PDB file of C-alpha atoms in Angstrom:
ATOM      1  CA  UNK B1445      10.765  24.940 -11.268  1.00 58.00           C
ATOM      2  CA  UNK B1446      10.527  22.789  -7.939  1.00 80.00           C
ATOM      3  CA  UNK B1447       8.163  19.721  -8.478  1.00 92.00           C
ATOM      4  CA  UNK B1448       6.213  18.743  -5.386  1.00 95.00           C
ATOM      5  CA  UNK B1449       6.794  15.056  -4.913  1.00 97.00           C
ATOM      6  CA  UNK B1450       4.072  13.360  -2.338  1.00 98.00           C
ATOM      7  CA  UNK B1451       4.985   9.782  -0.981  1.00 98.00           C
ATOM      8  CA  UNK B1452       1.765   7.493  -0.044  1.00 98.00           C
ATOM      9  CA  UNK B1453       1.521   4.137   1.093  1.00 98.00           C
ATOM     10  CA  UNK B1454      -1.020   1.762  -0.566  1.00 98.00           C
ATOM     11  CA  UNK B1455      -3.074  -1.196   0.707  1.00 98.00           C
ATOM     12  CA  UNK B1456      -2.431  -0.133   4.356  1.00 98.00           C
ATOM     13  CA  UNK B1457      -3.450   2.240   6.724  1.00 97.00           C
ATOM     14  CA  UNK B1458      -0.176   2.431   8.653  1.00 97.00           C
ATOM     15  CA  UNK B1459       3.023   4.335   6.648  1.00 98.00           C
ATOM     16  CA  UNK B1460       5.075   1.651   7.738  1.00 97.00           C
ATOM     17  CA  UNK B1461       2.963  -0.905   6.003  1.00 98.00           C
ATOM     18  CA  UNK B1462       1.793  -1.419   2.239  1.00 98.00           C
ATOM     19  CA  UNK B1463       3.665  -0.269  -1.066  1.00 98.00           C
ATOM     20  CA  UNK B1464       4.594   3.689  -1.117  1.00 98.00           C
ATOM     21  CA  UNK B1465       4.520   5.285  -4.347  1.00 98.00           C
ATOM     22  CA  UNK B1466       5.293   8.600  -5.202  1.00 98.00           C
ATOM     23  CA  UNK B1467       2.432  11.430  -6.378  1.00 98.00           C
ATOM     24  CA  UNK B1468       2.930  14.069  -8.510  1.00 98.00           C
ATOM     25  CA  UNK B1469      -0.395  16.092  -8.737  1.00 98.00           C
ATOM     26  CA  UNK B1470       0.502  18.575 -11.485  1.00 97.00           C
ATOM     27  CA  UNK B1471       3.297  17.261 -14.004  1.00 98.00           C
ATOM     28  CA  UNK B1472       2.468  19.049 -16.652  1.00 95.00           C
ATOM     29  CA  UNK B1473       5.487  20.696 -17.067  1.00 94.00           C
ATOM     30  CA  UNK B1474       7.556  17.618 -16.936  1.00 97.00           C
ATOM     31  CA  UNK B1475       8.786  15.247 -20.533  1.00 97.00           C
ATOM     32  CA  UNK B1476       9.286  11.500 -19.874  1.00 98.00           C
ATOM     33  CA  UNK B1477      13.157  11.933 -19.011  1.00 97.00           C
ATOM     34  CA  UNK B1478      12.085  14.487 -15.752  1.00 97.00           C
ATOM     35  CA  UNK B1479       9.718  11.683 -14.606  1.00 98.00           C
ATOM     36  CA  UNK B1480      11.756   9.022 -14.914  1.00 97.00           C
ATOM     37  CA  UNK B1481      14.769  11.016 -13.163  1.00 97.00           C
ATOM     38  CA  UNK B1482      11.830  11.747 -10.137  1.00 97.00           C
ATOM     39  CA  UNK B1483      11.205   7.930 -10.059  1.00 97.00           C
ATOM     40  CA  UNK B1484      14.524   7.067 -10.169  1.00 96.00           C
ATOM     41  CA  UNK B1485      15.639   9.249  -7.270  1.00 96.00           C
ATOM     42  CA  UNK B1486      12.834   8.493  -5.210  1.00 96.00           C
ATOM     43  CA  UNK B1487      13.560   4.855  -5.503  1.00 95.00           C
ATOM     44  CA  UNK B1488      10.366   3.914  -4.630  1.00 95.00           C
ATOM     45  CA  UNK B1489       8.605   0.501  -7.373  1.00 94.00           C
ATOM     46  CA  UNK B1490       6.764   3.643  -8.882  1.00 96.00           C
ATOM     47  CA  UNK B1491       5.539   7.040  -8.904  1.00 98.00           C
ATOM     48  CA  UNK B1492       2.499   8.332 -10.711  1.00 98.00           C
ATOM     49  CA  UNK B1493       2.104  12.379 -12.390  1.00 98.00           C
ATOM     50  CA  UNK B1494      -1.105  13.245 -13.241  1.00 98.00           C
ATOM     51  CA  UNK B1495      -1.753  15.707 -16.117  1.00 98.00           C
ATOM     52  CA  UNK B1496      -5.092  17.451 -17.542  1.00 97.00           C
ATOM     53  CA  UNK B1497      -7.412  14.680 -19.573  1.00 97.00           C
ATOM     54  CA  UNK B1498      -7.224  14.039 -22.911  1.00 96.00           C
ATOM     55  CA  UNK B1499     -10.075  15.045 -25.170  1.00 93.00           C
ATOM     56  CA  UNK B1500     -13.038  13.060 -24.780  1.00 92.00           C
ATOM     57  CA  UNK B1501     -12.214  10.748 -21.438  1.00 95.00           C
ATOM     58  CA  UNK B1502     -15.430  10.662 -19.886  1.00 91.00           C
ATOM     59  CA  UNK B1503     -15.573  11.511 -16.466  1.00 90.00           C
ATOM     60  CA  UNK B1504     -16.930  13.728 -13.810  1.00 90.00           C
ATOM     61  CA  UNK B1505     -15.708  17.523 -14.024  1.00 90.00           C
ATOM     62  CA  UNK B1506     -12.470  18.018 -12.104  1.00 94.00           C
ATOM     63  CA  UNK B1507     -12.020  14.587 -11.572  1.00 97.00           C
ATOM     64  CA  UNK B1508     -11.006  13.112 -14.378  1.00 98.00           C
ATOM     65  CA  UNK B1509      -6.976  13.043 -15.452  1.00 98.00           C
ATOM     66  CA  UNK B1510      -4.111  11.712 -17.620  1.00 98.00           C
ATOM     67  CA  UNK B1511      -2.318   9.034 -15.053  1.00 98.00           C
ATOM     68  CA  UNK B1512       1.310   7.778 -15.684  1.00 98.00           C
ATOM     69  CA  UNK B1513       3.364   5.435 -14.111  1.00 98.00           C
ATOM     70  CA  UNK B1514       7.153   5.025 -13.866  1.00 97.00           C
ATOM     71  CA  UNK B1515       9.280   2.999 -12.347  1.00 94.00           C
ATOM     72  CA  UNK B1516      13.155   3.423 -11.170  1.00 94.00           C
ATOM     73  CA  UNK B1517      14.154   2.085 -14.799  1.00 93.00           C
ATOM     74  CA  UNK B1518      10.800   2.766 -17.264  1.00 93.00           C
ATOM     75  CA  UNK B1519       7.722   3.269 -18.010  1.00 96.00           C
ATOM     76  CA  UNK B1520       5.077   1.089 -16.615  1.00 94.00           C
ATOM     77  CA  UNK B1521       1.597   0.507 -18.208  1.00 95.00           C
ATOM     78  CA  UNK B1522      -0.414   0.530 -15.211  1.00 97.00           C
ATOM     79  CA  UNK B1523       0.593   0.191 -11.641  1.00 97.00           C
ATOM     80  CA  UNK B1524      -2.188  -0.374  -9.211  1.00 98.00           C
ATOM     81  CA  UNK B1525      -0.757   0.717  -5.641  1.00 98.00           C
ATOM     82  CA  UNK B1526       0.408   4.230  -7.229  1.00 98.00           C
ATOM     83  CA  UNK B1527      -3.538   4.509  -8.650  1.00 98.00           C
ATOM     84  CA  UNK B1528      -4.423   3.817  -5.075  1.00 98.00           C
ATOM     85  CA  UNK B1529      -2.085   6.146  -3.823  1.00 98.00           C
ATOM     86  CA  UNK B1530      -2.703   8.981  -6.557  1.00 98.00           C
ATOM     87  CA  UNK B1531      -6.470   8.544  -5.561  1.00 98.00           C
ATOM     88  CA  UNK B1532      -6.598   9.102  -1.601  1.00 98.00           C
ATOM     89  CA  UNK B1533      -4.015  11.865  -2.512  1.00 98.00           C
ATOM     90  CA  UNK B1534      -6.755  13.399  -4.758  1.00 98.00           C
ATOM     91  CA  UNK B1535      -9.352  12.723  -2.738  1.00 98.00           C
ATOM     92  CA  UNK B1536      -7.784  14.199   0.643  1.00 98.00           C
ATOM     93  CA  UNK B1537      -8.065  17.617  -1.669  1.00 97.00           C
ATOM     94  CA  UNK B1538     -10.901  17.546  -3.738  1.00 97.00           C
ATOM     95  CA  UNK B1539     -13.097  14.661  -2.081  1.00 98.00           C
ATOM     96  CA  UNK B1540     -14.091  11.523  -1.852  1.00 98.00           C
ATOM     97  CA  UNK B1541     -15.985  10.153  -4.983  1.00 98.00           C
ATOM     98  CA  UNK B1542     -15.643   8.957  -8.599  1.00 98.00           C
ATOM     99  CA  UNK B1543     -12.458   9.159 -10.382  1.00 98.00           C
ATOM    100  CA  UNK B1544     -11.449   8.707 -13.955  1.00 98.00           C
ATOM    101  CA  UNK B1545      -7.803   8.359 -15.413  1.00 98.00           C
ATOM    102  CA  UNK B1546      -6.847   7.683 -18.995  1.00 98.00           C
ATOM    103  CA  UNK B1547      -3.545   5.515 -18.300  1.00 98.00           C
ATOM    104  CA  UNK B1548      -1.293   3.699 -20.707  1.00 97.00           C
ATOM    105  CA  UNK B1549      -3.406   0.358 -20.360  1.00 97.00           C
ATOM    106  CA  UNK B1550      -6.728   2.019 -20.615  1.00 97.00           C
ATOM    107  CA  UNK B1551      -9.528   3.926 -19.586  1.00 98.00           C
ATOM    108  CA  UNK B1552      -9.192   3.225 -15.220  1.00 98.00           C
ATOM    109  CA  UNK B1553     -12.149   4.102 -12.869  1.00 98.00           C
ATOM    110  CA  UNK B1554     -11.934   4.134  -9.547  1.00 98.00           C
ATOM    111  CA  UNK B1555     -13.794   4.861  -6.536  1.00 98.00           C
ATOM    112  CA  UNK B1556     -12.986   6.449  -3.007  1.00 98.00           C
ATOM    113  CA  UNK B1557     -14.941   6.510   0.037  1.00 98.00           C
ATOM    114  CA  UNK B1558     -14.458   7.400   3.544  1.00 97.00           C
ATOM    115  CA  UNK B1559     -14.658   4.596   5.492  1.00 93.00           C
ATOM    116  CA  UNK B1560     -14.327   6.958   8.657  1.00 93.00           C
ATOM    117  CA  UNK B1561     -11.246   5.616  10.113  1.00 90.00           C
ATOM    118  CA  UNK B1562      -9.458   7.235   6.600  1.00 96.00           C
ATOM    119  CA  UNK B1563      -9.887   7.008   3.098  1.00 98.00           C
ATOM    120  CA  UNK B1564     -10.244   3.349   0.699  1.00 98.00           C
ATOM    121  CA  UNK B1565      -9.842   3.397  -3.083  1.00 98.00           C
ATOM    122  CA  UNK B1566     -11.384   1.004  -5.456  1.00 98.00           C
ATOM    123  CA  UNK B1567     -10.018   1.014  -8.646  1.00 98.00           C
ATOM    124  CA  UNK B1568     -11.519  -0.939 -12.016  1.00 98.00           C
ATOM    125  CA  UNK B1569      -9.268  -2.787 -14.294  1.00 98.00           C
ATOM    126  CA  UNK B1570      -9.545  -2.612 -18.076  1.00 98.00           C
ATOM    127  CA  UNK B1571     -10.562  -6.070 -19.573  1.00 97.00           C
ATOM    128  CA  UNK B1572      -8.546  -8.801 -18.316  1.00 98.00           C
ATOM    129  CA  UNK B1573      -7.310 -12.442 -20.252  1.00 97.00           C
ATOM    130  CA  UNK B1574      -4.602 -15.249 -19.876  1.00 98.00           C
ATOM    131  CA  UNK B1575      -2.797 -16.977 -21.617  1.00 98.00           C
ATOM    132  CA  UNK B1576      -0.491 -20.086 -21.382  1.00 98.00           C
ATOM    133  CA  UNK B1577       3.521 -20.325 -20.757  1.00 98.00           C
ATOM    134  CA  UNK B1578       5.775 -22.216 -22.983  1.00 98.00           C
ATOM    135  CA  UNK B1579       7.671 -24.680 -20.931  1.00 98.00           C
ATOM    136  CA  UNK B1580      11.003 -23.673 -21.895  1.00 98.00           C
ATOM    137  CA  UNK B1581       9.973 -20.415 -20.468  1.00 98.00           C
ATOM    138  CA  UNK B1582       8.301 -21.955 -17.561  1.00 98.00           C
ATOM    139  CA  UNK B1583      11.682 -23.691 -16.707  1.00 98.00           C
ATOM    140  CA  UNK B1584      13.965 -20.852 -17.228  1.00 98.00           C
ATOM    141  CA  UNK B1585      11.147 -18.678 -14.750  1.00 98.00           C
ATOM    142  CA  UNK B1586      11.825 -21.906 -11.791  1.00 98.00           C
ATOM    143  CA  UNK B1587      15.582 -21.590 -12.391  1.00 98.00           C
ATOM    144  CA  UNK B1588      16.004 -18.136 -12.106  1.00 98.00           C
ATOM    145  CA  UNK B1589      14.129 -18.066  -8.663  1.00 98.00           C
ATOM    146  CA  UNK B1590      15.614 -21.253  -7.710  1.00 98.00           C
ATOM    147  CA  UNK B1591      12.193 -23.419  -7.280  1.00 98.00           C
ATOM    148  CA  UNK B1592      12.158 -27.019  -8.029  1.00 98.00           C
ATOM    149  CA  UNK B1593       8.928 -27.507 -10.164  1.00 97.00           C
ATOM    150  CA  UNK B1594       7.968 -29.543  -7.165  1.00 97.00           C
ATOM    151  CA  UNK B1595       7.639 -26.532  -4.966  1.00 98.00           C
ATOM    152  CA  UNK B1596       4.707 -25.947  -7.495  1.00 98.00           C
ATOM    153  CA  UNK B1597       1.009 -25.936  -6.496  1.00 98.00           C
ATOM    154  CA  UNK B1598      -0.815 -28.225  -9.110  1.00 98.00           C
ATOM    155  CA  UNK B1599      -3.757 -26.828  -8.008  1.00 98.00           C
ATOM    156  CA  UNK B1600      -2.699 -23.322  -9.148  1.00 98.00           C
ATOM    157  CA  UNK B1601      -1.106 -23.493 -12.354  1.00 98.00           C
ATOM    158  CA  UNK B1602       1.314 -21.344 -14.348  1.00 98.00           C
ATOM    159  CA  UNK B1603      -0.447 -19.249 -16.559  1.00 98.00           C
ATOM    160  CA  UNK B1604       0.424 -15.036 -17.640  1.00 98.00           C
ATOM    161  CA  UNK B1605      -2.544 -13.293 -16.478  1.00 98.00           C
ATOM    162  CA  UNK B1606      -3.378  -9.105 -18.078  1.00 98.00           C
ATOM    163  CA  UNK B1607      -5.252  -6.694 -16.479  1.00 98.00           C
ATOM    164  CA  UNK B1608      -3.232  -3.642 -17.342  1.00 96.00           C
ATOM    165  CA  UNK B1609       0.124  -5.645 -17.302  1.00 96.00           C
ATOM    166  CA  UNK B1610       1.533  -8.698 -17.699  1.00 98.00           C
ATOM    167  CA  UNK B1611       2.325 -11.079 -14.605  1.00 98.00           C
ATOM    168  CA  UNK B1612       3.350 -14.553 -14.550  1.00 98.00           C
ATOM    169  CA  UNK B1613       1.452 -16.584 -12.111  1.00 98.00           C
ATOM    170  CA  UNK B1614       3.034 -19.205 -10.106  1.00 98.00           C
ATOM    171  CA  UNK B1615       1.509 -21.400  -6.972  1.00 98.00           C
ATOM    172  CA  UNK B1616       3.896 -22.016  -4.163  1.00 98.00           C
ATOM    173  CA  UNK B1617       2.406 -25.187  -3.001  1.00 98.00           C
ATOM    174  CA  UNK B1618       3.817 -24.200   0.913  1.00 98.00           C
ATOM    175  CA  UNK B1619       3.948 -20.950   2.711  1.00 98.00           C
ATOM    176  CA  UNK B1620       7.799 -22.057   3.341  1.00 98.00           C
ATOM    177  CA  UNK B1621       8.740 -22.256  -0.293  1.00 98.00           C
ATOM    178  CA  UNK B1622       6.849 -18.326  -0.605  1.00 98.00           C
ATOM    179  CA  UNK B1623       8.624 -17.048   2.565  1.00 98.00           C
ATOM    180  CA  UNK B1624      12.326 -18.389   0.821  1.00 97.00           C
ATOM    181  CA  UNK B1625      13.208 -15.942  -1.703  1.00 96.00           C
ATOM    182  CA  UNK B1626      16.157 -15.827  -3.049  1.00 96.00           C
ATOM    183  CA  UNK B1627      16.043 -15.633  -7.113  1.00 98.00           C
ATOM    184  CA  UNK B1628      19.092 -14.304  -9.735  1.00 98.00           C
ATOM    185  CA  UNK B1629      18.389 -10.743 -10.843  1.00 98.00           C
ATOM    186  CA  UNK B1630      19.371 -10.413 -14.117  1.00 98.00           C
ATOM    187  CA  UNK B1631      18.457 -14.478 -15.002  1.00 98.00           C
ATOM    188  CA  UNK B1632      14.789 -12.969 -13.928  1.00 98.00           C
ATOM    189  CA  UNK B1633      15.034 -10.042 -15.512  1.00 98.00           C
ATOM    190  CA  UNK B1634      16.162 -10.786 -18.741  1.00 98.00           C
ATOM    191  CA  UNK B1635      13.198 -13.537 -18.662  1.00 98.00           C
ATOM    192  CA  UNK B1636      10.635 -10.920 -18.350  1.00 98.00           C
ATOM    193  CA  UNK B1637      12.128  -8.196 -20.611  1.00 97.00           C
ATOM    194  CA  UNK B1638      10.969 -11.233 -23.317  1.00 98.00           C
ATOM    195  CA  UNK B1639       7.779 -11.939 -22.500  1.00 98.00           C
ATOM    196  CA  UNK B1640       7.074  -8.262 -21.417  1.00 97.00           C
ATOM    197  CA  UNK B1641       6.286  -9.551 -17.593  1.00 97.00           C
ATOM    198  CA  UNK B1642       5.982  -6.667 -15.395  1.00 96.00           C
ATOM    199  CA  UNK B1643       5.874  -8.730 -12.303  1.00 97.00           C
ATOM    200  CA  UNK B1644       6.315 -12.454 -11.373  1.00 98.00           C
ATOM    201  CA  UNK B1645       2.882 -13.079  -8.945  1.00 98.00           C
ATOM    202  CA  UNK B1646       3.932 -15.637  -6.381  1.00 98.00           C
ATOM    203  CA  UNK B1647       0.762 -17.197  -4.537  1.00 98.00           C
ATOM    204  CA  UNK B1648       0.195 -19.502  -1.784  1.00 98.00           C
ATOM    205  CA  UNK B1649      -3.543 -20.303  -1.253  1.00 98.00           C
ATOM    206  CA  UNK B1650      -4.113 -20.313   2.681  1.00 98.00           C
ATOM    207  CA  UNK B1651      -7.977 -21.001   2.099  1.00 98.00           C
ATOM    208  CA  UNK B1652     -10.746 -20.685  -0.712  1.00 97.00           C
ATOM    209  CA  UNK B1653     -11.019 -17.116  -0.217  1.00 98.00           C
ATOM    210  CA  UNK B1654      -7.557 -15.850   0.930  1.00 98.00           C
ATOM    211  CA  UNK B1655      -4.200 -15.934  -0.384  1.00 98.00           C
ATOM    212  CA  UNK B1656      -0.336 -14.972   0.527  1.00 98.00           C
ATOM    213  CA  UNK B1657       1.706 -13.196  -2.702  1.00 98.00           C
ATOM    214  CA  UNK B1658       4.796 -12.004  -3.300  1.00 98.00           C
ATOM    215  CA  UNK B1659       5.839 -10.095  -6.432  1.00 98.00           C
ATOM    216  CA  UNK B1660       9.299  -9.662  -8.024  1.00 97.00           C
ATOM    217  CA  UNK B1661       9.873  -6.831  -9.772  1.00 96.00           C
ATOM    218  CA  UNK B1662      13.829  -6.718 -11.299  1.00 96.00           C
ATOM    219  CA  UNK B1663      12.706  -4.933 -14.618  1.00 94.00           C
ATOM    220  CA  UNK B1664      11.511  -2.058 -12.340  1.00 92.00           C
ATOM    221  CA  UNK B1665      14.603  -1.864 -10.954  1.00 90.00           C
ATOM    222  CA  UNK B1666      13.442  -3.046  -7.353  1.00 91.00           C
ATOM    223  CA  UNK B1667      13.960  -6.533  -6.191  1.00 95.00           C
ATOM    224  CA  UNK B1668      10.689  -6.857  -4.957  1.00 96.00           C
ATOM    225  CA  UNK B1669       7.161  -5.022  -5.204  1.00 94.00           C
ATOM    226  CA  UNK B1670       5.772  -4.905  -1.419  1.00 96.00           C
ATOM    227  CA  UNK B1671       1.344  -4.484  -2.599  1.00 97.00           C
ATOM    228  CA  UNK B1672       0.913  -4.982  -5.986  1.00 97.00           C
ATOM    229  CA  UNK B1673      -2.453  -4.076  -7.274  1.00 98.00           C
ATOM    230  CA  UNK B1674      -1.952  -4.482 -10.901  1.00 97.00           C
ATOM    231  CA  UNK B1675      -1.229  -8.106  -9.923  1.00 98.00           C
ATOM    232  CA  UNK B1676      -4.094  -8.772  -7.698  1.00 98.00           C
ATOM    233  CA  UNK B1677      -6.182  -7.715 -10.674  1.00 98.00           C
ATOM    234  CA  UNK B1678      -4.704  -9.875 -13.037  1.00 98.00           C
ATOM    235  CA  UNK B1679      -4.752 -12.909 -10.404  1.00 98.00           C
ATOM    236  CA  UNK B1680      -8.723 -12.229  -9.819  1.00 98.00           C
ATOM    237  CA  UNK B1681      -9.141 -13.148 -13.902  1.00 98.00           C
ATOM    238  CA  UNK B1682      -6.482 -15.722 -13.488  1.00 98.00           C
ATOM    239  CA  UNK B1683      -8.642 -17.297 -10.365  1.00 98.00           C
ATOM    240  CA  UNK B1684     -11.603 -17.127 -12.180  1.00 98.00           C
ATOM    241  CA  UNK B1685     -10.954 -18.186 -15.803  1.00 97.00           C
ATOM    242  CA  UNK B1686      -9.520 -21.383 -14.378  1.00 97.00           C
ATOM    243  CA  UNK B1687     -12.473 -21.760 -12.389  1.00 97.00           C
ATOM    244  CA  UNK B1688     -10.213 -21.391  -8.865  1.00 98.00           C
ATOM    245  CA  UNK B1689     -13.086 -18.883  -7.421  1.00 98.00           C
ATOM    246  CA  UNK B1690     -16.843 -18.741  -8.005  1.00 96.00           C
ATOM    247  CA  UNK B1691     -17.585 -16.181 -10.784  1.00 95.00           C
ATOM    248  CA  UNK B1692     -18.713 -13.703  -8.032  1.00 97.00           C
ATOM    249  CA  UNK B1693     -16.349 -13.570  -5.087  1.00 98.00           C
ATOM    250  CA  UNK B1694     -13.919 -11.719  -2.952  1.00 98.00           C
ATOM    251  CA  UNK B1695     -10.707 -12.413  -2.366  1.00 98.00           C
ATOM    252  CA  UNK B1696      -8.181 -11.091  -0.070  1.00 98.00           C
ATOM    253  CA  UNK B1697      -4.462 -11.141  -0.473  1.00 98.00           C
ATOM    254  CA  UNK B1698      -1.784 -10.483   1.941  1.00 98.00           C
ATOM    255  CA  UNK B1699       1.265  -8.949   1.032  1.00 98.00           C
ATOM    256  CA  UNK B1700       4.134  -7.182   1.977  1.00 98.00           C
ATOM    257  CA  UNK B1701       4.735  -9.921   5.490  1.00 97.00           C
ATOM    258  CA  UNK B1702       7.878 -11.715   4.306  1.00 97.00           C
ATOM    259  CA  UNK B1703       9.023  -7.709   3.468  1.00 96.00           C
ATOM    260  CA  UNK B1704       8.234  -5.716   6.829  1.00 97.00           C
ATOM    261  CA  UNK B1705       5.577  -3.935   5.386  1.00 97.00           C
ATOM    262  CA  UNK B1706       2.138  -5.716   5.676  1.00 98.00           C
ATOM    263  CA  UNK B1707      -0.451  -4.670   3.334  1.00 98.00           C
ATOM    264  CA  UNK B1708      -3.711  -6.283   2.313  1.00 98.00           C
ATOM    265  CA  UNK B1709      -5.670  -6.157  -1.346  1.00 98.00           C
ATOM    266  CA  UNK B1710      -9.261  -6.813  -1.726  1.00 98.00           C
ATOM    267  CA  UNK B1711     -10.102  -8.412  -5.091  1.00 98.00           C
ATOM    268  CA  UNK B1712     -14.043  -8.541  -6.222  1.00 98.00           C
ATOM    269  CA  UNK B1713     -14.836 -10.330  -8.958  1.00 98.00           C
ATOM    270  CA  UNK B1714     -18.970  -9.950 -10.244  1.00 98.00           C
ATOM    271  CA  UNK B1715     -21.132 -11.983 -12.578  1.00 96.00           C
ATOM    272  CA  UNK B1716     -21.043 -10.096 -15.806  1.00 95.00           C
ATOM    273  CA  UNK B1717     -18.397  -7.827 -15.493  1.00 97.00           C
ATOM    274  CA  UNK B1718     -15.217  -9.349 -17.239  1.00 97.00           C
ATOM    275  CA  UNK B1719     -13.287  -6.508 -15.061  1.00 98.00           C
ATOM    276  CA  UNK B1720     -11.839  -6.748 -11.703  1.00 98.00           C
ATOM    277  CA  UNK B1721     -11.771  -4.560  -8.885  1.00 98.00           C
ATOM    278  CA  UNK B1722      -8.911  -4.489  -6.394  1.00 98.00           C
ATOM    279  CA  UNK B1723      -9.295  -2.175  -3.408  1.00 98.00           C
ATOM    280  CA  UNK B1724      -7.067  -1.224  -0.198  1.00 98.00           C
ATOM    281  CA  UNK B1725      -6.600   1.887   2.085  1.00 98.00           C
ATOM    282  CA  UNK B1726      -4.081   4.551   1.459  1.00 98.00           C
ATOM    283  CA  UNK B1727      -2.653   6.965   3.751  1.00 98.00           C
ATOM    284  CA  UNK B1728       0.383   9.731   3.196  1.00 98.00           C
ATOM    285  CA  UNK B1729       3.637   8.813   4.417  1.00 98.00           C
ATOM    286  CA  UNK B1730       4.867  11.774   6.500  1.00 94.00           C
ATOM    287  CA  UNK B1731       7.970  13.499   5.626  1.00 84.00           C
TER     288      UNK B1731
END
């Protein structure tokens, strides 16, 4: 059996740009070893395979699926820019419109339109929270990428922020200090594999509304993630639980610049609604 493999870019409208994922549409006749082997030789941060929904996920008929994400070296709990990517891929087939996938982290909504210059997805995160860092771990985090704590926004401090996955949030008080990365693999790595980080979000605020990130990724396998939606989401409850951003705002990260491949994330945050939304453009990478 040949398994059609589809490669999308997320968070950008240009193939060059944004975070490509891979898209299996049908895997169901693949077990977890033939997905990780299809992520693995891809090569790409992650690659989603939809199945059938499971019994009782409420959704729209023929829109509503099983979504799984895996990286290079595992299984990842949600990964936003391969939702993205899974959705215009749908939605180039069946339609823009509402989509529903029961994913590892939760039940994930998410919404595509035509924006009539190509297609956007909007995708909802499961209920977000943070927590603090111990400052042992905190340390070992700056040493392994080689910050001084100086190089630390005060204004933006270190918290792990869940919206699907776990991220450790750091400020970069300078665009400098975000643009000069250079951190020690496995030191990060091994870091992360103990506090079950899936990403380390690096953030430099450029105003109130707008932000530069960059997102390290070694337990994926990948040095760095280029667009990292599952990040943006858990930044948006980040900003807001600290009180960074009003409680109903929209924020817009860049990132992907310091890589070659520009992409940009729209977070919304609204009064009420613990969730947060993170939306981009997605377009298919031709072969």
């Amino acid at each position: 059996m040949t398994t059609e493999v589809l490669r999308y870019t997320a968070f950008s409208d240009d193939p060059a740009g944004g975070n490509p994922a891979g898209v299996v549409l049908d895997a169901s006749g693949l077990d977890d070893s033939a997905m990780l082997r299809i992520a693995a030789e891809l090569g790409y941060s992650e690659t989603a395979f939809l199945t059938g929904p499971p019994q009782g996920l409420d959704g729209p008929p023929g829109r509503a699926f099983t979504l799984r994400f895996f990286s290079p070296k595992a299984e990842i709990s949600f990964c936003g820019h391969a939702t993205v990517a899974a959705s215009v891929a749908l939605a180039e087939r069946i339609g823009p419109g509402e989509l529903v996938f029961a994913t590892p982290a939760g039940t994930v909504p998410v919404s595509v339109s035509d924006t009539g210059g190509g297609l956007r997805a909007v995708l909802t995160s499961v209920e977000p929270h943070t927590e603090e860092i111990a400052g042992a771990d905190l340390a070992e985090a700056l040493a392994a990428l080689d910050w001084p704590a100086a190089d630390l926004d005060p204004a933006l401090p270190p918290r792990i922020a869940f919206a699907g996955a776990r991220h450790l949030v750091l400020g970069a008080a300078t665009r400098e200090r975000l643009a000069d990365l250079a951190y020690d693999f496995a030191r990060l790595e091994a870091l992360m594999q103990r506090l079950d980080l899936t990403t380390v979000q690096l953030v430099h605020r450029a105003g109130p509304d707008t932000f530069h990130v960059r997102d390290p990724f070694p337990v994926g396998g990948v040095v760095e993630d280029p667009a990292t939606g599952a990040a943006a989401a858990a930044f948006g409850a980040y900003a807001r639980e600290l009180g960074l951003v009003p409680e109903e705002a929209v924020l817009t990260l860049h990132q992907g610049e310091d890589m070659g491949r520009p992409g940009v994330l729209t977070v919304e945050l609204r009064p009420g609604d613990p969730r947060v939304r993170v939306g981009g453009a997605g377009v298919r990478i031709p072969a």
